[in-house]
Short mmCIF file of C-alpha atoms in Angstrom, two decimals:
data_model
loop_
_atom_site.label_atom_id
_atom_site.label_comp_id
_atom_site.label_asym_id
_atom_site.label_seq_id
_atom_site.Cartn_x
_atom_site.Cartn_y
_atom_site.Cartn_z
CA MET K 29 -128.25 79.18 96.59
CA SER K 30 -131.50 78.47 98.47
CA LEU K 31 -133.49 75.21 98.46
CA ASP K 32 -137.26 75.27 98.52
CA VAL K 33 -138.37 72.51 100.87
CA ASN K 34 -142.05 72.02 101.54
CA VAL K 35 -142.78 70.19 104.75
CA THR K 36 -146.35 69.58 105.83
CA PRO K 37 -146.85 70.70 109.37
CA GLY K 38 -147.26 67.84 111.86
CA VAL K 39 -145.68 65.21 109.56
CA LYS K 40 -142.29 63.74 110.36
CA CYS K 41 -139.92 62.58 107.63
CA ILE K 42 -139.14 58.87 108.04
CA ASP K 43 -136.29 58.52 105.52
CA GLY K 44 -134.77 61.87 106.16
CA CYS K 45 -135.49 65.17 104.52
CA PRO K 46 -137.36 65.37 101.22
CA THR K 47 -135.47 65.69 97.97
CA PRO K 48 -135.12 69.08 96.39
CA SER K 49 -138.01 70.16 94.18
CA GLY K 50 -137.49 69.44 90.46
CA GLY K 51 -135.41 66.22 91.07
CA GLY K 52 -136.68 62.69 90.15
CA SER K 53 -136.78 59.68 92.45
CA PRO K 54 -133.61 57.56 92.18
CA ASP K 55 -135.61 54.24 92.50
CA ILE K 56 -137.38 54.65 89.11
CA ILE K 57 -134.21 54.20 87.01
CA PRO K 58 -133.65 50.44 87.83
CA ILE K 59 -137.33 49.76 87.22
CA VAL K 60 -137.24 51.38 83.79
CA VAL K 61 -134.06 49.50 82.86
CA GLY K 62 -135.56 46.18 83.99
CA CYS K 63 -138.74 46.75 81.98
CA ALA K 64 -136.71 47.60 78.88
CA LEU K 65 -134.64 44.41 79.21
CA ALA K 66 -137.78 42.31 79.70
CA ILE K 67 -139.39 43.81 76.61
CA LEU K 68 -136.21 43.14 74.61
CA VAL K 69 -136.14 39.48 75.71
CA VAL K 70 -139.79 39.04 74.74
CA VAL K 71 -139.20 40.59 71.31
CA VAL K 72 -136.19 38.32 70.64
CA LEU K 73 -138.14 35.22 71.75
CA VAL K 74 -141.12 36.08 69.55
CA ALA K 75 -138.84 36.67 66.56
CA TYR K 76 -137.15 33.30 67.14
CA LEU K 77 -140.49 31.46 67.32
CA ILE K 78 -141.75 33.16 64.14
CA ASN K 79 -138.54 32.23 62.30
CA ARG K 80 -138.80 28.62 63.49
CA ARG K 81 -142.41 28.32 62.32
CA ARG K 82 -141.47 29.68 58.90
CA SER K 83 -138.59 27.21 58.62
CA GLN K 84 -140.89 24.29 59.52
CA ALA K 85 -143.45 25.46 56.95
CA HIS K 86 -140.77 25.34 54.21
CA GLY K 87 -139.66 21.84 55.25
CA TYR K 88 -136.33 22.60 56.90
CA LEU K 89 -134.94 23.84 60.16
CA SER K 90 -132.07 26.21 60.78
CA ILE K 91 -129.75 23.86 62.62
CA ASP K 92 -126.03 24.23 62.99
CA GLU K 93 -124.31 21.73 60.70
CA ASP K 94 -121.73 20.84 63.33
CA ALA K 95 -124.47 20.12 65.86
CA GLU K 96 -126.32 18.00 63.33
CA LYS K 97 -123.19 15.99 62.48
CA SER K 98 -122.43 15.44 66.13
CA GLN K 99 -126.00 14.26 66.70
CA ASP K 100 -125.73 11.78 63.80
CA THR K 101 -122.45 10.54 65.25
CA LYS K 102 -124.06 10.00 68.63
CA ILE K 103 -126.93 8.06 67.06
CA ALA K 104 -124.55 5.87 65.04
CA SER K 105 -122.26 5.22 67.99
CA GLY K 106 -125.24 4.43 70.20
CA GLY K 107 -126.21 1.47 68.04
CA LEU K 108 -129.35 3.04 66.58
CA ARG K 109 -128.51 2.57 62.91
CA ASN K 110 -131.53 0.35 62.34
CA TYR K 111 -133.94 3.04 63.49
CA LYS K 112 -135.42 5.68 61.23
CA VAL K 113 -135.19 9.32 62.24
CA PHE K 114 -138.55 10.93 61.54
CA GLU K 115 -138.53 14.36 59.96
CA ASP K 116 -141.22 16.82 59.00
CA PHE K 117 -140.84 16.55 55.24
CA ASP K 118 -141.56 12.77 55.08
CA SER K 119 -144.35 12.71 57.65
CA PRO K 120 -147.88 11.87 56.43
CA VAL K 121 -150.22 14.80 55.96
CA ILE K 122 -153.56 14.46 57.76
CA LEU K 123 -156.23 16.53 56.04
CA ASP K 124 -159.40 17.84 57.61
CA ILE K 125 -162.81 17.30 56.00
CA ASP K 126 -162.83 20.48 53.94
CA GLU K 127 -159.29 19.96 52.62
CA GLU K 128 -159.97 16.33 51.70
CA ARG K 129 -163.24 17.24 49.95
CA ARG K 130 -161.49 19.94 47.95
CA LEU K 131 -158.68 17.53 47.01
CA LEU K 132 -161.21 14.95 45.80
CA GLU K 133 -162.84 17.57 43.60
CA GLU K 134 -159.50 18.56 42.07
CA ASN K 135 -158.12 15.00 41.77
CA PRO K 136 -160.80 12.27 41.41
CA GLU K 137 -158.12 9.52 41.48
CA TYR K 138 -157.02 10.53 44.97
CA LEU K 139 -159.68 8.38 46.66
CA GLN K 140 -158.68 5.30 44.67
CA GLU K 141 -155.02 5.81 45.52
CA MET K 142 -155.82 6.20 49.21
CA GLN K 143 -157.94 3.04 49.20
CA LYS K 144 -155.09 1.08 47.61
CA ARG K 145 -152.66 2.45 50.18
CA GLU K 146 -154.96 1.61 53.09
CA ARG K 147 -155.50 -2.00 52.03
CA GLY K 148 -151.79 -2.46 51.35
CA ASP K 149 -151.92 -2.94 47.58
CA ARG K 150 -148.62 -4.59 46.63
CA PHE K 151 -148.68 -2.92 43.24
CA PHE K 152 -149.21 0.60 44.60
CA GLY K 153 -146.49 2.95 43.45
CA MET K 154 -145.12 0.51 40.85
CA ASN K 155 -144.36 1.62 37.32
CA LEU K 156 -147.05 -0.04 35.19
CA SER K 157 -145.69 1.26 31.89
CA ARG K 158 -143.84 -1.07 29.53
CA GLY K 159 -140.06 -0.83 29.60
CA GLU K 160 -137.85 0.28 26.72
CA THR K 161 -135.91 -2.98 26.14
CA GLY K 162 -138.84 -5.24 27.01
CA VAL K 163 -141.78 -5.46 29.38
CA PHE K 164 -139.20 -5.22 32.17
CA ASP K 165 -135.99 -3.26 31.94
CA ILE K 166 -133.22 -5.08 33.79
CA GLU K 167 -132.85 -2.36 36.46
CA GLU K 168 -136.58 -2.39 37.15
CA LEU K 169 -136.73 -6.17 37.54
CA ILE K 170 -133.80 -6.12 39.98
CA GLN K 171 -135.63 -3.52 42.08
CA VAL K 172 -138.81 -5.63 42.07
CA LEU K 173 -136.90 -8.72 43.23
CA GLN K 174 -135.18 -6.74 45.98
CA ASN K 175 -138.58 -5.53 47.19
CA GLU K 176 -139.70 -9.16 47.30
CA ASN K 177 -136.73 -10.04 49.55
CA ALA K 178 -134.89 -12.14 46.99
CA SER K 179 -131.31 -12.83 48.05
CA ASN K 180 -128.00 -13.25 46.21
CA ILE K 181 -129.23 -11.66 42.98
CA VAL K 182 -126.92 -12.31 40.01
CA THR K 183 -127.31 -10.74 36.56
CA ILE K 184 -125.52 -12.25 33.54
CA ALA K 185 -125.38 -10.60 30.12
CA VAL K 186 -126.07 -13.24 27.45
CA PRO K 187 -124.12 -12.84 24.16
CA ARG K 188 -126.25 -11.74 21.22
CA GLU K 189 -125.04 -14.59 18.99
CA PHE K 190 -126.94 -17.04 21.20
CA ARG K 191 -130.22 -15.40 20.14
CA TYR K 192 -131.75 -16.32 23.45
CA VAL K 193 -132.28 -13.38 25.84
CA ASP K 194 -130.40 -10.21 26.73
CA TYR K 195 -129.96 -11.04 30.42
CA MET K 196 -130.24 -13.98 32.77
CA VAL K 197 -131.20 -13.22 36.37
CA ILE K 198 -130.64 -15.80 39.11
CA VAL K 199 -131.97 -15.34 42.65
CA THR K 200 -132.40 -17.39 45.81
CA GLY K 201 -135.61 -17.77 47.83
CA ARG K 202 -136.10 -18.70 51.46
CA SER K 203 -138.65 -21.48 50.93
CA ASN K 204 -140.86 -23.17 48.35
CA LYS K 205 -143.66 -20.73 49.12
CA HIS K 206 -141.32 -17.76 48.77
CA LEU K 207 -140.30 -18.97 45.30
CA PHE K 208 -143.93 -19.23 44.26
CA VAL K 209 -144.87 -15.81 45.68
CA MET K 210 -141.97 -14.10 43.88
CA ALA K 211 -142.71 -15.83 40.57
CA GLU K 212 -146.44 -15.10 40.78
CA TYR K 213 -145.82 -11.45 41.67
CA VAL K 214 -143.46 -10.94 38.72
CA ARG K 215 -145.97 -12.65 36.41
CA LYS K 216 -148.89 -10.46 37.57
CA LEU K 217 -146.81 -7.32 37.24
CA PHE K 218 -145.77 -8.47 33.75
CA LYS K 219 -149.45 -8.77 32.76
CA MET K 220 -150.12 -5.20 33.95
CA LYS K 221 -147.15 -3.76 32.06
CA ARG K 222 -147.26 -5.73 28.81
CA SER K 223 -148.63 -4.69 25.45
CA GLU K 224 -150.92 -6.85 23.32
CA SER K 225 -148.00 -8.35 21.41
CA ASP K 226 -146.18 -9.56 24.55
CA LYS K 227 -146.81 -13.18 25.46
CA ILE K 228 -147.72 -13.86 29.08
CA PRO K 229 -144.96 -16.02 30.64
CA LYS K 230 -145.60 -19.40 32.21
CA ILE K 231 -144.17 -20.45 35.56
CA GLU K 232 -142.08 -23.55 34.93
CA GLY K 233 -139.39 -25.38 36.81
CA LEU K 234 -138.11 -28.32 38.80
CA GLY K 235 -140.52 -29.86 41.29
CA TRP K 236 -143.43 -27.80 39.99
CA GLY K 237 -146.44 -30.05 40.61
CA ALA K 238 -149.49 -30.44 38.42
CA THR K 239 -151.59 -28.40 40.86
CA LYS K 240 -149.24 -25.40 40.56
CA ASN K 241 -149.84 -23.99 44.01
CA PRO K 242 -147.56 -22.84 46.86
CA SER K 243 -147.79 -26.23 48.56
CA SER K 244 -145.99 -27.90 45.65
CA PRO K 245 -142.35 -28.64 46.51
CA ALA K 246 -140.87 -26.29 43.92
CA GLU K 247 -137.08 -26.11 44.10
CA TRP K 248 -136.37 -24.22 40.90
CA LEU K 249 -138.80 -21.94 39.06
CA ALA K 250 -138.17 -20.15 35.78
CA LEU K 251 -139.94 -17.47 33.76
CA ASP K 252 -139.17 -16.36 30.22
CA LEU K 253 -139.85 -12.60 30.26
CA GLY K 254 -138.85 -12.09 26.63
CA ASN K 255 -135.65 -10.13 27.05
CA ILE K 256 -134.84 -11.63 30.47
CA ALA K 257 -134.71 -15.23 31.70
CA LEU K 258 -135.52 -15.34 35.42
CA HIS K 259 -134.46 -18.32 37.56
CA LEU K 260 -135.54 -18.68 41.19
CA PHE K 261 -133.74 -21.33 43.27
CA LEU K 262 -133.59 -22.76 46.71
CA GLU K 263 -130.03 -22.47 47.99
CA PRO K 264 -129.03 -26.20 47.80
CA VAL K 265 -130.48 -26.59 44.31
CA ARG K 266 -128.75 -23.44 43.11
CA GLU K 267 -125.39 -24.73 44.32
CA LYS K 268 -126.04 -28.08 42.66
CA TYR K 269 -126.77 -26.78 39.15
CA ASP K 270 -124.50 -23.72 39.32
CA LEU K 271 -125.91 -21.80 36.35
CA GLU K 272 -123.64 -18.86 37.13
CA THR K 273 -120.51 -20.79 36.18
CA LEU K 274 -122.08 -22.29 33.07
CA TRP K 275 -123.26 -18.95 31.66
CA SER K 276 -120.35 -16.82 32.78
CA VAL K 277 -117.23 -18.89 31.92
CA GLY K 278 -118.70 -21.40 29.44
CA LYS K 279 -119.05 -25.17 29.37
CA GLU K 280 -115.32 -25.63 28.71
CA PHE K 281 -114.55 -24.50 32.27
CA ASP K 282 -117.69 -25.82 33.94
CA ASP K 283 -116.94 -28.76 36.23
CA LEU K 284 -120.42 -30.24 35.80
CA CYS K 285 -120.14 -30.27 32.01
CA ASN K 286 -116.67 -31.85 32.15
CA MET K 287 -117.53 -34.59 34.63
CA LYS K 288 -116.54 -38.09 33.58
CA GLU K 289 -119.46 -40.11 32.29
CA ASP K 290 -120.66 -42.95 34.45
CA ASP K 291 -119.26 -46.37 33.46
CA TYR K 292 -122.70 -47.99 33.27
CA ILE K 293 -123.99 -45.27 30.94
CA SER K 294 -120.93 -45.65 28.71
CA LEU K 295 -121.48 -49.41 28.58
CA LEU K 296 -125.14 -48.99 27.61
CA LYS K 297 -124.27 -46.53 24.86
CA LYS K 298 -121.62 -48.88 23.52
CA HIS K 299 -123.98 -51.85 23.21
CA THR K 300 -127.11 -49.98 22.18
CA TRP K 301 -128.04 -50.00 18.52
CA SER K 302 -130.17 -47.28 17.03
CA SER K 303 -131.97 -47.77 13.75
CA LEU K 304 -131.47 -44.10 12.96
CA GLU K 305 -127.69 -44.25 12.90
CA ASP K 306 -127.53 -45.89 9.45
CA LEU K 307 -129.91 -43.42 7.83
CA VAL K 308 -128.30 -40.91 5.47
CA PRO K 309 -130.09 -37.78 4.24
CA LEU K 310 -130.85 -37.61 0.55
CA ASP K 311 -128.77 -35.40 -1.69
CA GLU K 312 -130.44 -32.50 -3.41
CA SER K 313 -129.55 -33.97 -6.80
CA SER K 314 -131.26 -37.29 -6.08
CA THR K 315 -134.28 -35.43 -4.78
CA GLU K 316 -134.57 -33.47 -8.02
CA GLU K 317 -134.28 -36.71 -10.06
CA ASN K 318 -137.10 -38.32 -8.10
CA LYS K 319 -139.26 -35.28 -8.76
CA ASN K 320 -138.57 -35.42 -12.49
CA LEU K 321 -139.36 -39.13 -12.63
CA GLY K 322 -142.62 -38.50 -10.87
#
């Protein structure tokens, strides 16, 4: 078998004799393999990025649940429980000019809502519709008081035979001003939610001065909300009057109701004469006789 080798006259082979005609260069194979691997890596990376963008657009990310749990454990163990983890779905949406103009055309109330949110309207997002059991449903009032940083909230169901209210709510405030702010906020929200037949409540209570302003040394404020009686106390005054015991176990087991009367008060009652004690109501029969005589 003969080999056809073409050698140019006057040229010396550096790396030995030329390869036989019809055979490919052995150095091209690694290059082709490397290019194929590079293209494959690029395709996989592009597919991953596209999938990630789609997941973000739908509000979730494809994250391994075990990895997510371990991350939450690390955050909790690191003492970061008081910090909020920001996510895409609860982040504010910033619109450009065209999008905002189009949204205003579709929803005219959007501008008013944004203005309220920007100036920090305390009533923004509140339910201004009247409740089912009254102006306030008990669950709604509790949520309002929690938002106003009321502490030690107690709810007592009042028996129907008392014909008073359905619930009594007792809370504690930090200061005189805090009591006033909570009471005034509940009253304003009541006015927004009420119907024409609902009477606007008055702010009443112990230490409530004639000026009725936050500087008055109010220690105990109360509002009659129709179906709910709301009491707002400072901590020492709340412990002193202890309405929880009175309305939960009754006066028979209330220490304040069963306290022994002061000796001086007993003495005054014993030696005090009232002109009304000897008066006896007229019988119905005698009343009818007087009418007939007249």
